[in-house]
Short mmCIF file of N, CA and C in Angstrom, two decimals:
data_model
loop_
_atom_site.label_atom_id
_atom_site.label_comp_id
_atom_site.label_asym_id
_atom_site.label_seq_id
_atom_site.Cartn_x
_atom_site.Cartn_y
_atom_site.Cartn_z
N ALA H 1389 -43.40 -85.14 -3.56
CA ALA H 1389 -44.04 -83.76 -3.40
C ALA H 1389 -44.73 -83.26 -4.72
N GLN H 1390 -45.72 -82.74 -4.54
CA GLN H 1390 -46.65 -82.49 -5.51
C GLN H 1390 -46.22 -81.24 -6.29
N TYR H 1391 -46.55 -80.90 -7.59
CA TYR H 1391 -46.26 -79.88 -8.18
C TYR H 1391 -44.80 -79.57 -8.14
N SER H 1392 -44.11 -80.31 -8.10
CA SER H 1392 -42.69 -79.80 -7.72
C SER H 1392 -41.74 -80.07 -9.31
N THR H 1393 -40.62 -79.34 -9.25
CA THR H 1393 -39.89 -79.48 -10.76
C THR H 1393 -38.28 -79.57 -10.53
N ILE H 1394 -37.85 -80.45 -11.24
CA ILE H 1394 -36.44 -80.63 -11.22
C ILE H 1394 -36.10 -80.36 -12.80
N SER H 1395 -35.41 -79.31 -13.30
CA SER H 1395 -35.43 -79.17 -14.54
C SER H 1395 -34.07 -79.49 -15.23
N GLY H 1396 -33.04 -79.93 -14.28
CA GLY H 1396 -31.76 -80.84 -14.87
C GLY H 1396 -31.00 -80.88 -13.84
N GLY H 1397 -29.69 -80.84 -14.27
CA GLY H 1397 -28.62 -81.41 -13.32
C GLY H 1397 -28.61 -82.87 -13.20
N GLY H 1398 -27.97 -83.37 -11.94
CA GLY H 1398 -27.69 -84.67 -11.67
C GLY H 1398 -26.98 -84.96 -10.39
N PRO H 1399 -26.54 -86.30 -10.17
CA PRO H 1399 -25.66 -86.30 -9.03
C PRO H 1399 -24.36 -85.58 -8.99
N SER H 1400 -24.23 -85.01 -7.90
CA SER H 1400 -22.99 -84.45 -7.66
C SER H 1400 -21.66 -85.34 -7.66
N ASP H 1401 -22.01 -86.71 -7.49
CA ASP H 1401 -20.99 -87.59 -7.45
C ASP H 1401 -21.29 -88.94 -8.25
N PRO H 1402 -21.45 -88.84 -9.65
CA PRO H 1402 -21.92 -90.08 -10.34
C PRO H 1402 -21.30 -91.06 -10.33
N SER H 1403 -19.91 -91.21 -10.21
CA SER H 1403 -19.17 -92.34 -10.21
C SER H 1403 -19.04 -93.15 -8.68
N VAL H 1404 -18.99 -92.55 -7.70
CA VAL H 1404 -19.14 -93.16 -6.36
C VAL H 1404 -20.48 -93.41 -5.78
N ASN H 1405 -21.44 -92.30 -5.76
CA ASN H 1405 -22.60 -92.11 -4.98
C ASN H 1405 -23.69 -91.52 -5.82
N PRO H 1406 -24.00 -91.99 -6.86
CA PRO H 1406 -24.91 -91.35 -7.60
C PRO H 1406 -26.40 -91.08 -7.34
N THR H 1407 -26.85 -91.96 -6.27
CA THR H 1407 -28.29 -92.09 -5.86
C THR H 1407 -28.56 -90.79 -5.03
N THR H 1408 -27.59 -90.76 -3.81
CA THR H 1408 -27.77 -90.02 -2.64
C THR H 1408 -27.24 -88.35 -2.83
N THR H 1409 -26.57 -88.31 -3.92
CA THR H 1409 -26.32 -86.76 -4.40
C THR H 1409 -27.02 -86.39 -5.52
N ASN H 1410 -28.08 -86.97 -5.68
CA ASN H 1410 -29.08 -86.13 -6.65
C ASN H 1410 -29.58 -85.03 -6.25
N ASN H 1411 -30.31 -84.36 -7.17
CA ASN H 1411 -31.31 -83.38 -6.79
C ASN H 1411 -32.48 -83.84 -6.03
N PHE H 1412 -32.92 -83.30 -5.04
CA PHE H 1412 -34.22 -83.84 -4.48
C PHE H 1412 -35.07 -82.34 -4.13
N VAL H 1413 -36.29 -82.66 -4.44
CA VAL H 1413 -37.37 -81.87 -4.09
C VAL H 1413 -38.47 -82.68 -3.28
N THR H 1414 -38.39 -82.04 -1.77
CA THR H 1414 -39.03 -82.83 -0.83
C THR H 1414 -40.43 -82.20 -0.35
N ASP H 1415 -40.86 -81.11 -0.58
CA ASP H 1415 -41.85 -80.43 -0.33
C ASP H 1415 -42.68 -79.76 -1.64
N ASP H 1416 -43.93 -79.73 -1.42
CA ASP H 1416 -44.91 -79.33 -2.61
C ASP H 1416 -44.44 -78.03 -3.32
N TYR H 1417 -44.52 -77.97 -4.43
CA TYR H 1417 -44.36 -76.83 -5.24
C TYR H 1417 -42.71 -76.27 -5.20
N GLY H 1418 -41.87 -76.97 -4.74
CA GLY H 1418 -40.48 -76.86 -4.74
C GLY H 1418 -39.90 -76.80 -6.29
N THR H 1419 -38.67 -76.31 -6.41
CA THR H 1419 -38.12 -76.28 -7.55
C THR H 1419 -36.75 -76.20 -7.50
N ILE H 1420 -35.88 -77.08 -8.73
CA ILE H 1420 -34.46 -77.16 -8.59
C ILE H 1420 -34.51 -77.13 -10.12
N GLY H 1421 -33.39 -76.03 -10.46
CA GLY H 1421 -33.05 -75.57 -11.67
C GLY H 1421 -32.08 -76.63 -12.51
N GLY H 1422 -31.17 -76.95 -11.61
CA GLY H 1422 -30.18 -77.67 -12.04
C GLY H 1422 -28.81 -77.93 -11.09
N GLY H 1423 -27.74 -78.33 -11.48
CA GLY H 1423 -26.55 -78.57 -10.54
C GLY H 1423 -26.84 -79.98 -9.94
N GLY H 1424 -26.12 -80.17 -8.98
CA GLY H 1424 -26.01 -81.47 -8.31
C GLY H 1424 -26.10 -81.21 -6.60
N GLY H 1425 -26.65 -82.51 -6.11
CA GLY H 1425 -26.79 -82.44 -4.92
C GLY H 1425 -27.61 -81.55 -3.88
N ASN H 1426 -28.53 -80.85 -4.70
CA ASN H 1426 -28.98 -79.68 -4.22
C ASN H 1426 -30.63 -80.32 -3.72
N GLN H 1427 -31.27 -79.77 -2.62
CA GLN H 1427 -32.45 -80.06 -2.13
C GLN H 1427 -33.36 -79.05 -1.86
N ALA H 1428 -34.61 -78.75 -2.38
CA ALA H 1428 -35.48 -77.88 -2.12
C ALA H 1428 -36.48 -78.62 -1.20
N GLY H 1429 -36.88 -78.02 -0.04
CA GLY H 1429 -37.77 -78.34 0.76
C GLY H 1429 -37.03 -78.93 2.10
N ASN H 1430 -37.74 -79.50 3.39
CA ASN H 1430 -36.91 -79.66 4.44
C ASN H 1430 -37.01 -81.02 4.76
N ASP H 1431 -37.14 -81.84 4.27
CA ASP H 1431 -37.26 -83.53 4.33
C ASP H 1431 -37.78 -83.76 5.66
N GLY H 1432 -38.77 -83.05 6.22
CA GLY H 1432 -39.23 -83.43 7.44
C GLY H 1432 -40.34 -84.52 7.65
N GLY H 1433 -40.47 -85.24 6.47
CA GLY H 1433 -41.71 -86.17 6.58
C GLY H 1433 -42.83 -85.48 5.91
N ALA H 1434 -43.25 -84.40 6.21
CA ALA H 1434 -44.70 -83.90 5.58
C ALA H 1434 -44.34 -83.11 4.29
N VAL H 1435 -44.94 -83.14 3.23
CA VAL H 1435 -44.75 -82.32 2.01
C VAL H 1435 -45.14 -80.98 2.20
N ASP H 1436 -45.94 -80.53 2.98
CA ASP H 1436 -46.64 -79.35 2.87
C ASP H 1436 -45.95 -78.22 4.06
N ASP H 1437 -44.82 -78.40 4.77
CA ASP H 1437 -44.40 -77.56 5.75
C ASP H 1437 -43.46 -76.66 5.43
N ALA H 1438 -42.87 -76.78 4.40
CA ALA H 1438 -41.78 -75.96 3.70
C ALA H 1438 -42.11 -75.82 1.98
N PRO H 1439 -43.24 -75.39 1.63
CA PRO H 1439 -43.47 -75.49 0.01
C PRO H 1439 -42.88 -74.13 -0.47
N TYR H 1440 -42.77 -74.15 -1.81
CA TYR H 1440 -42.06 -73.19 -2.88
C TYR H 1440 -40.69 -72.93 -2.42
N ALA H 1441 -40.19 -73.81 -2.07
CA ALA H 1441 -38.38 -73.83 -1.81
C ALA H 1441 -37.89 -73.92 -3.23
N THR H 1442 -37.08 -72.93 -3.56
CA THR H 1442 -36.14 -73.02 -4.73
C THR H 1442 -34.60 -73.02 -4.66
N VAL H 1443 -33.96 -73.86 -5.34
CA VAL H 1443 -32.53 -73.81 -5.76
C VAL H 1443 -32.23 -73.61 -7.32
N GLY H 1444 -31.83 -72.37 -7.48
CA GLY H 1444 -31.59 -72.28 -8.93
C GLY H 1444 -30.43 -73.26 -9.53
N GLY H 1445 -29.37 -73.52 -8.65
CA GLY H 1445 -28.31 -74.54 -9.32
C GLY H 1445 -27.21 -74.51 -8.27
N GLY H 1446 -26.27 -74.88 -8.89
CA GLY H 1446 -25.04 -74.94 -8.07
C GLY H 1446 -24.93 -76.46 -7.43
N LEU H 1447 -24.07 -76.38 -6.49
CA LEU H 1447 -23.60 -77.78 -5.61
C LEU H 1447 -23.97 -77.75 -4.29
N GLY H 1448 -24.47 -79.00 -3.81
CA GLY H 1448 -24.83 -78.95 -2.24
C GLY H 1448 -25.65 -77.83 -1.78
N ASN H 1449 -26.53 -77.08 -2.59
CA ASN H 1449 -27.20 -76.29 -1.77
C ASN H 1449 -28.67 -76.72 -1.17
N GLU H 1450 -29.13 -76.01 -0.17
CA GLU H 1450 -30.48 -76.39 0.40
C GLU H 1450 -31.24 -75.23 0.75
N ALA H 1451 -32.59 -75.16 0.28
CA ALA H 1451 -33.37 -74.29 0.54
C ALA H 1451 -34.65 -74.96 1.30
N SER H 1452 -34.35 -75.02 2.52
CA SER H 1452 -35.43 -75.88 3.40
C SER H 1452 -36.30 -75.23 4.08
N GLY H 1453 -36.44 -73.68 3.78
CA GLY H 1453 -37.66 -73.17 4.63
C GLY H 1453 -38.79 -72.82 3.65
N GLY H 1454 -39.95 -72.77 3.88
CA GLY H 1454 -41.01 -72.19 2.98
C GLY H 1454 -40.77 -71.21 2.31
N VAL H 1455 -40.91 -71.13 1.03
CA VAL H 1455 -40.85 -70.06 0.08
C VAL H 1455 -39.13 -69.51 0.10
N SER H 1456 -38.36 -70.22 0.51
CA SER H 1456 -36.79 -69.74 0.49
C SER H 1456 -36.29 -70.05 -0.68
N THR H 1457 -35.11 -69.39 -1.07
CA THR H 1457 -34.22 -69.38 -2.29
C THR H 1457 -32.94 -69.44 -2.10
N VAL H 1458 -32.28 -70.56 -2.62
CA VAL H 1458 -30.70 -70.29 -3.00
C VAL H 1458 -30.31 -70.18 -4.41
N GLY H 1459 -29.83 -69.09 -4.79
CA GLY H 1459 -29.70 -68.99 -6.20
C GLY H 1459 -28.56 -69.90 -6.86
N GLY H 1460 -27.54 -70.27 -6.04
CA GLY H 1460 -26.75 -71.16 -6.70
C GLY H 1460 -25.33 -71.03 -5.62
N GLY H 1461 -24.07 -71.20 -6.33
CA GLY H 1461 -22.81 -71.38 -5.47
C GLY H 1461 -22.72 -72.88 -4.98
N GLU H 1462 -22.16 -72.98 -3.86
CA GLU H 1462 -21.93 -74.15 -3.08
C GLU H 1462 -22.21 -74.30 -1.68
N SER H 1463 -22.83 -75.32 -1.17
CA SER H 1463 -22.97 -75.43 0.16
C SER H 1463 -23.57 -74.25 0.86
N ASN H 1464 -24.65 -73.61 0.31
CA ASN H 1464 -25.43 -72.50 0.85
C ASN H 1464 -26.79 -73.05 1.35
N THR H 1465 -27.19 -72.36 2.44
CA THR H 1465 -28.41 -73.01 3.06
C THR H 1465 -29.26 -71.61 3.27
N ALA H 1466 -30.58 -71.87 2.90
CA ALA H 1466 -31.98 -70.87 3.41
C ALA H 1466 -32.82 -71.62 4.24
N SER H 1467 -32.73 -71.69 5.41
CA SER H 1467 -33.57 -72.51 6.24
C SER H 1467 -34.56 -72.04 7.07
N GLU H 1468 -35.20 -70.85 6.61
CA GLU H 1468 -36.29 -70.55 7.07
C GLU H 1468 -37.37 -69.91 6.31
N TYR H 1469 -38.61 -69.47 6.55
CA TYR H 1469 -39.50 -68.88 5.65
C TYR H 1469 -38.82 -67.70 5.10
N TYR H 1470 -39.00 -67.62 3.81
CA TYR H 1470 -38.71 -66.33 3.07
C TYR H 1470 -37.04 -65.86 2.90
N ALA H 1471 -36.37 -66.97 3.62
CA ALA H 1471 -34.87 -66.70 3.66
C ALA H 1471 -34.32 -66.77 2.08
N THR H 1472 -33.04 -66.07 2.00
CA THR H 1472 -32.50 -66.05 0.61
C THR H 1472 -31.04 -66.12 0.86
N VAL H 1473 -30.59 -66.86 0.14
CA VAL H 1473 -28.96 -67.01 -0.26
C VAL H 1473 -28.63 -66.83 -1.77
N GLY H 1474 -28.08 -65.81 -2.40
CA GLY H 1474 -27.87 -65.46 -3.58
C GLY H 1474 -26.83 -66.54 -4.07
N GLY H 1475 -25.87 -66.92 -3.61
CA GLY H 1475 -24.58 -67.50 -4.08
C GLY H 1475 -23.70 -67.56 -3.05
N GLY H 1476 -22.47 -67.88 -3.69
CA GLY H 1476 -21.00 -67.84 -3.00
C GLY H 1476 -20.83 -69.36 -2.45
N TYR H 1477 -20.17 -69.33 -1.16
CA TYR H 1477 -20.05 -70.56 -0.69
C TYR H 1477 -20.03 -70.67 0.69
N SER H 1478 -20.70 -71.49 1.28
CA SER H 1478 -21.27 -71.82 2.77
C SER H 1478 -21.74 -70.63 3.34
N ASN H 1479 -22.71 -70.23 2.77
CA ASN H 1479 -23.39 -68.82 3.30
C ASN H 1479 -24.75 -69.55 3.98
N THR H 1480 -25.37 -68.94 5.04
CA THR H 1480 -26.61 -69.44 5.72
C THR H 1480 -27.39 -68.20 6.10
N ALA H 1481 -28.67 -68.49 5.62
CA ALA H 1481 -29.73 -67.49 6.07
C ALA H 1481 -30.86 -68.36 6.75
N SER H 1482 -30.69 -68.09 7.98
CA SER H 1482 -31.48 -68.93 8.96
C SER H 1482 -32.54 -68.36 9.62
N ASN H 1483 -33.15 -67.18 9.25
CA ASN H 1483 -34.23 -66.63 10.12
C ASN H 1483 -35.40 -65.93 9.07
N TYR H 1484 -36.42 -65.84 9.51
CA TYR H 1484 -37.43 -65.28 8.57
C TYR H 1484 -36.98 -64.04 7.78
N TYR H 1485 -37.01 -64.02 6.52
CA TYR H 1485 -36.55 -62.88 5.87
C TYR H 1485 -35.16 -62.43 5.64
N ALA H 1486 -34.35 -63.42 6.24
CA ALA H 1486 -32.67 -63.16 6.38
C ALA H 1486 -32.39 -63.48 4.89
N THR H 1487 -31.09 -62.69 4.66
CA THR H 1487 -30.67 -62.40 3.39
C THR H 1487 -29.01 -62.38 3.31
N VAL H 1488 -28.45 -63.32 2.60
CA VAL H 1488 -27.03 -63.06 2.36
C VAL H 1488 -26.76 -63.06 0.76
N GLY H 1489 -26.31 -62.13 0.46
CA GLY H 1489 -26.15 -61.79 -1.03
C GLY H 1489 -25.05 -62.83 -1.84
N GLY H 1490 -23.85 -63.21 -0.93
CA GLY H 1490 -22.92 -63.76 -1.49
C GLY H 1490 -21.67 -63.95 -0.76
N GLY H 1491 -20.40 -64.22 -1.12
CA GLY H 1491 -19.43 -64.30 -0.44
C GLY H 1491 -19.07 -65.78 0.15
N TYR H 1492 -18.45 -65.71 1.20
CA TYR H 1492 -17.98 -67.05 1.82
C TYR H 1492 -18.19 -66.84 3.40
N ASN H 1493 -18.61 -68.10 3.92
CA ASN H 1493 -18.95 -68.18 5.26
C ASN H 1493 -19.48 -67.12 6.18
N ASN H 1494 -20.55 -66.51 5.30
CA ASN H 1494 -21.44 -65.41 5.92
C ASN H 1494 -22.92 -66.09 6.64
N THR H 1495 -23.30 -65.46 7.55
CA THR H 1495 -24.52 -65.90 8.24
C THR H 1495 -25.50 -64.56 8.67
N ALA H 1496 -26.72 -64.94 8.16
CA ALA H 1496 -27.62 -63.90 8.45
C ALA H 1496 -28.63 -64.64 9.34
N ASP H 1497 -28.50 -64.65 10.78
CA ASP H 1497 -29.48 -65.53 11.36
C ASP H 1497 -30.38 -64.28 12.38
N GLY H 1498 -30.59 -63.49 12.09
CA GLY H 1498 -31.73 -62.44 12.68
C GLY H 1498 -32.70 -62.36 11.88
N ASP H 1499 -33.84 -62.14 12.62
CA ASP H 1499 -35.06 -61.83 11.67
C ASP H 1499 -34.92 -60.60 10.73
N SER H 1500 -34.97 -60.63 9.29
CA SER H 1500 -34.90 -59.71 8.46
C SER H 1500 -33.44 -59.17 8.37
N ALA H 1501 -32.23 -59.73 8.68
CA ALA H 1501 -31.16 -59.64 8.78
C ALA H 1501 -30.57 -59.86 7.44
N THR H 1502 -29.50 -58.97 7.25
CA THR H 1502 -28.93 -58.97 5.68
C THR H 1502 -27.26 -58.94 5.89
N VAL H 1503 -26.64 -59.74 5.21
CA VAL H 1503 -25.22 -59.84 4.86
C VAL H 1503 -24.96 -59.69 3.41
N GLY H 1504 -24.55 -58.44 2.96
CA GLY H 1504 -24.47 -58.55 1.59
C GLY H 1504 -23.37 -59.48 1.11
N GLY H 1505 -22.38 -59.51 1.31
CA GLY H 1505 -21.07 -60.30 0.85
C GLY H 1505 -20.11 -60.22 1.94
N GLY H 1506 -18.87 -60.45 1.13
CA GLY H 1506 -17.57 -60.54 2.05
C GLY H 1506 -17.23 -62.00 2.57
N PHE H 1507 -16.69 -61.86 3.71
CA PHE H 1507 -16.46 -63.30 4.09
C PHE H 1507 -16.46 -63.37 5.88
N ASP H 1508 -16.99 -64.49 6.30
CA ASP H 1508 -16.93 -64.36 7.84
C ASP H 1508 -17.72 -63.09 8.72
N ASN H 1509 -18.73 -62.87 8.00
CA ASN H 1509 -19.62 -61.80 8.72
C ASN H 1509 -20.70 -62.38 9.16
N GLU H 1510 -21.38 -61.70 10.05
CA GLU H 1510 -22.65 -62.33 10.76
C GLU H 1510 -23.55 -61.14 11.05
N ALA H 1511 -24.81 -61.25 10.71
CA ALA H 1511 -26.07 -60.23 10.94
C ALA H 1511 -26.83 -61.13 11.93
N SER H 1512 -26.88 -60.99 13.36
CA SER H 1512 -27.30 -61.82 13.96
C SER H 1512 -28.57 -61.23 14.91
N SER H 1513 -29.14 -60.38 14.46
CA SER H 1513 -30.36 -59.70 15.25
C SER H 1513 -31.41 -59.11 14.45
N ILE H 1514 -32.24 -58.58 14.96
CA ILE H 1514 -33.56 -58.09 14.28
C ILE H 1514 -33.10 -56.85 13.09
N SER H 1515 -33.49 -57.08 12.03
CA SER H 1515 -32.99 -56.05 10.78
C SER H 1515 -31.45 -55.85 10.91
N ALA H 1516 -30.81 -56.40 11.49
CA ALA H 1516 -29.31 -56.05 11.35
C ALA H 1516 -28.65 -56.29 10.11
N THR H 1517 -27.75 -55.42 9.79
CA THR H 1517 -27.19 -55.45 8.47
C THR H 1517 -25.55 -55.39 8.41
N VAL H 1518 -24.89 -56.43 7.67
CA VAL H 1518 -23.28 -56.07 7.37
C VAL H 1518 -23.28 -56.12 5.69
N ALA H 1519 -22.79 -54.81 5.32
CA ALA H 1519 -22.47 -54.55 4.07
C ALA H 1519 -21.66 -55.51 3.35
N GLY H 1520 -20.53 -55.73 3.92
CA GLY H 1520 -19.42 -56.70 3.38
C GLY H 1520 -18.25 -56.64 4.18
N GLY H 1521 -17.04 -56.68 3.57
CA GLY H 1521 -15.89 -57.01 4.43
C GLY H 1521 -15.69 -58.21 5.16
N SER H 1522 -14.90 -58.32 6.25
CA SER H 1522 -14.55 -59.57 6.75
C SER H 1522 -14.50 -59.42 8.23
N GLY H 1523 -15.08 -60.57 8.92
CA GLY H 1523 -14.88 -60.61 10.27
C GLY H 1523 -15.72 -59.74 11.12
N ASN H 1524 -16.88 -59.17 10.32
CA ASN H 1524 -17.82 -58.19 11.08
C ASN H 1524 -19.18 -58.85 11.70
N THR H 1525 -19.60 -58.12 12.66
CA THR H 1525 -20.74 -58.59 13.42
C THR H 1525 -21.50 -57.42 13.46
N ALA H 1526 -22.89 -57.66 13.24
CA ALA H 1526 -24.02 -56.74 13.57
C ALA H 1526 -24.80 -57.47 14.49
N SER H 1527 -24.79 -57.23 15.83
CA SER H 1527 -25.72 -58.07 16.70
C SER H 1527 -26.69 -57.24 17.60
N GLY H 1528 -26.58 -55.87 17.28
CA GLY H 1528 -27.53 -55.24 17.92
C GLY H 1528 -29.09 -55.07 17.07
N ASN H 1529 -30.03 -54.95 17.57
CA ASN H 1529 -31.40 -54.61 16.74
C ASN H 1529 -31.13 -53.70 15.84
N ARG H 1530 -31.37 -53.66 14.50
CA ARG H 1530 -31.21 -52.56 13.48
C ARG H 1530 -29.80 -51.99 13.56
N SER H 1531 -28.80 -52.50 13.76
CA SER H 1531 -27.52 -52.24 13.72
C SER H 1531 -27.03 -52.20 12.39
N THR H 1532 -25.79 -51.65 12.17
CA THR H 1532 -25.22 -51.67 10.82
C THR H 1532 -23.70 -51.74 10.88
N VAL H 1533 -22.93 -52.49 10.25
CA VAL H 1533 -21.57 -52.52 9.77
C VAL H 1533 -21.58 -52.32 8.18
N GLY H 1534 -20.80 -51.03 8.24
CA GLY H 1534 -20.81 -50.59 6.74
C GLY H 1534 -19.91 -51.44 6.01
N GLY H 1535 -18.69 -52.14 6.32
CA GLY H 1535 -17.93 -52.98 5.79
C GLY H 1535 -16.76 -52.72 6.58
N GLY H 1536 -15.46 -53.23 6.01
CA GLY H 1536 -14.22 -53.24 6.77
C GLY H 1536 -14.07 -54.46 7.31
N TYR H 1537 -13.10 -54.39 8.47
CA TYR H 1537 -12.46 -55.55 8.90
C TYR H 1537 -12.76 -55.58 10.53
N ASN H 1538 -13.30 -56.76 10.91
CA ASN H 1538 -13.53 -56.96 12.40
C ASN H 1538 -14.24 -55.81 13.09
N ASN H 1539 -15.32 -55.44 12.52
CA ASN H 1539 -16.10 -54.34 13.29
C ASN H 1539 -17.27 -55.08 13.95
N THR H 1540 -17.75 -54.30 15.01
CA THR H 1540 -18.82 -54.91 15.69
C THR H 1540 -19.88 -53.69 15.90
N ALA H 1541 -21.16 -53.95 15.71
CA ALA H 1541 -22.15 -52.84 16.01
C ALA H 1541 -23.35 -53.56 16.65
N SER H 1542 -23.22 -53.53 18.24
CA SER H 1542 -23.83 -54.36 19.18
C SER H 1542 -24.91 -53.62 19.75
N GLY H 1543 -25.01 -52.13 19.62
CA GLY H 1543 -26.12 -51.38 20.23
C GLY H 1543 -27.06 -51.10 19.27
N TYR H 1544 -28.27 -50.93 20.03
CA TYR H 1544 -29.63 -50.54 19.08
C TYR H 1544 -29.13 -49.57 18.15
N ALA H 1545 -29.78 -49.77 16.75
CA ALA H 1545 -29.47 -48.76 15.94
C ALA H 1545 -28.16 -48.30 15.67
N SER H 1546 -27.17 -49.05 16.03
CA SER H 1546 -25.72 -48.59 16.06
C SER H 1546 -25.12 -48.80 14.54
N PHE H 1547 -23.91 -47.92 14.54
CA PHE H 1547 -23.19 -48.16 13.19
C PHE H 1547 -21.68 -48.19 13.56
N ALA H 1548 -21.12 -49.21 12.84
CA ALA H 1548 -19.45 -49.31 12.80
C ALA H 1548 -19.04 -49.46 11.41
N ALA H 1549 -17.77 -48.99 11.49
CA ALA H 1549 -17.24 -49.25 9.97
C ALA H 1549 -15.54 -48.90 10.15
N GLY H 1550 -15.00 -49.42 9.05
CA GLY H 1550 -13.44 -49.07 9.12
C GLY H 1550 -12.69 -50.59 9.56
N SER H 1551 -12.03 -50.31 10.55
CA SER H 1551 -11.16 -51.48 11.15
C SER H 1551 -11.31 -51.52 12.74
N GLN H 1552 -11.89 -52.71 13.21
CA GLN H 1552 -12.01 -52.97 14.66
C GLN H 1552 -12.67 -51.87 15.36
N ALA H 1553 -13.58 -51.37 14.73
CA ALA H 1553 -14.70 -50.42 15.57
C ALA H 1553 -15.66 -51.17 16.37
N ASN H 1554 -16.07 -50.63 17.50
CA ASN H 1554 -16.96 -51.22 18.19
C ASN H 1554 -17.98 -50.31 18.70
N ALA H 1555 -19.36 -50.33 18.18
CA ALA H 1555 -20.30 -49.42 18.54
C ALA H 1555 -21.39 -50.44 19.37
N SER H 1556 -21.14 -50.32 20.55
CA SER H 1556 -21.48 -50.96 21.81
C SER H 1556 -22.90 -50.29 22.22
N HIS H 1557 -23.08 -49.06 22.17
CA HIS H 1557 -24.09 -48.18 22.73
C HIS H 1557 -25.08 -47.91 21.88
N ASP H 1558 -26.28 -47.89 22.24
CA ASP H 1558 -27.36 -47.51 21.50
C ASP H 1558 -27.15 -46.26 20.69
N TYR H 1559 -27.61 -46.46 19.15
CA TYR H 1559 -27.59 -45.25 18.46
C TYR H 1559 -25.97 -44.37 18.25
N SER H 1560 -25.07 -45.36 18.61
CA SER H 1560 -23.49 -44.71 18.49
C SER H 1560 -23.29 -45.04 17.26
N PHE H 1561 -22.06 -44.29 16.56
CA PHE H 1561 -21.69 -44.21 15.62
C PHE H 1561 -19.93 -44.26 15.66
N VAL H 1562 -19.54 -45.41 15.17
CA VAL H 1562 -17.84 -45.41 15.51
C VAL H 1562 -17.19 -45.68 14.06
N TRP H 1563 -16.10 -44.87 13.78
CA TRP H 1563 -15.18 -45.46 12.65
C TRP H 1563 -13.85 -45.72 13.38
N GLY H 1564 -13.11 -46.97 12.63
CA GLY H 1564 -12.03 -47.11 13.24
C GLY H 1564 -10.97 -47.44 12.29
N GLY H 1565 -9.83 -47.04 12.66
CA GLY H 1565 -8.78 -47.04 11.39
C GLY H 1565 -7.37 -47.37 11.91
N ASP H 1566 -6.61 -47.69 10.78
CA ASP H 1566 -5.14 -47.88 11.06
C ASP H 1566 -4.93 -49.05 11.85
N TRP H 1567 -5.85 -50.00 12.03
CA TRP H 1567 -5.89 -51.43 12.74
C TRP H 1567 -5.73 -51.02 14.37
N VAL H 1568 -5.98 -49.65 14.71
CA VAL H 1568 -6.20 -49.23 16.09
C VAL H 1568 -7.79 -49.37 16.51
N GLY H 1569 -8.67 -49.13 15.91
CA GLY H 1569 -9.87 -49.47 16.19
C GLY H 1569 -10.31 -48.23 17.18
N GLY H 1570 -11.63 -48.64 17.86
CA GLY H 1570 -12.12 -47.77 18.96
C GLY H 1570 -13.72 -48.08 19.09
N GLY H 1571 -13.93 -47.71 20.49
CA GLY H 1571 -15.33 -48.10 20.80
C GLY H 1571 -16.09 -46.84 21.05
N SER H 1572 -17.32 -47.03 21.15
CA SER H 1572 -18.25 -45.83 21.63
C SER H 1572 -18.06 -45.58 23.11
N ALA H 1573 -18.48 -44.32 23.34
CA ALA H 1573 -18.15 -43.84 24.75
C ALA H 1573 -19.69 -43.60 25.50
N ALA H 1574 -20.76 -43.48 24.37
CA ALA H 1574 -21.90 -43.26 25.26
C ALA H 1574 -23.13 -43.59 24.23
N ALA H 1575 -24.29 -43.75 24.68
CA ALA H 1575 -25.35 -43.68 23.82
C ALA H 1575 -25.56 -42.38 22.84
N ARG H 1576 -25.87 -42.49 21.73
CA ARG H 1576 -25.76 -41.17 20.79
C ARG H 1576 -24.78 -40.38 20.61
N ALA H 1577 -23.67 -41.15 20.74
CA ALA H 1577 -22.55 -40.56 20.38
C ALA H 1577 -21.87 -40.76 18.93
N PHE H 1578 -21.01 -39.89 18.41
CA PHE H 1578 -20.31 -39.94 17.31
C PHE H 1578 -18.79 -40.12 17.82
#
């Protein structure tokens, strides 16, 4: 790849497999700051289909979308144009402009979707957001889960937070608590 940079780091497994665990830049203008076993670019054969990908460091991270970024952490993937993973472990940003701030096993696979952190959260639709917590899903377009545990916002522009809240109607707003949860009754209802 032309105009690429690997500033430091090395193989993630120098004693057993030093060659295949090095840092690799496979597309033009890609950058890796350090760490080991990281990849910037998609390794698709052409060097110009995922340019400007960046991995700051960490272990086993992959920025395979054009202008995508993984800041650090381990086993994180930013696989589409302008996707970003800040850090953490085993997080994935897999659509245009998708972002995962950090945490563990979070997925932002909707266009412009965001997961702030926590673990086992997913923002799977256009502009869907999960702020944090665990086991939360924002699957409606422009839906939001504010945090908590095991909440779902599946209606358009719906909001769920607390524990086991289910905002399945468009524009609904649901709080759940005491592990009981609750669901939306109608569109535009609180």
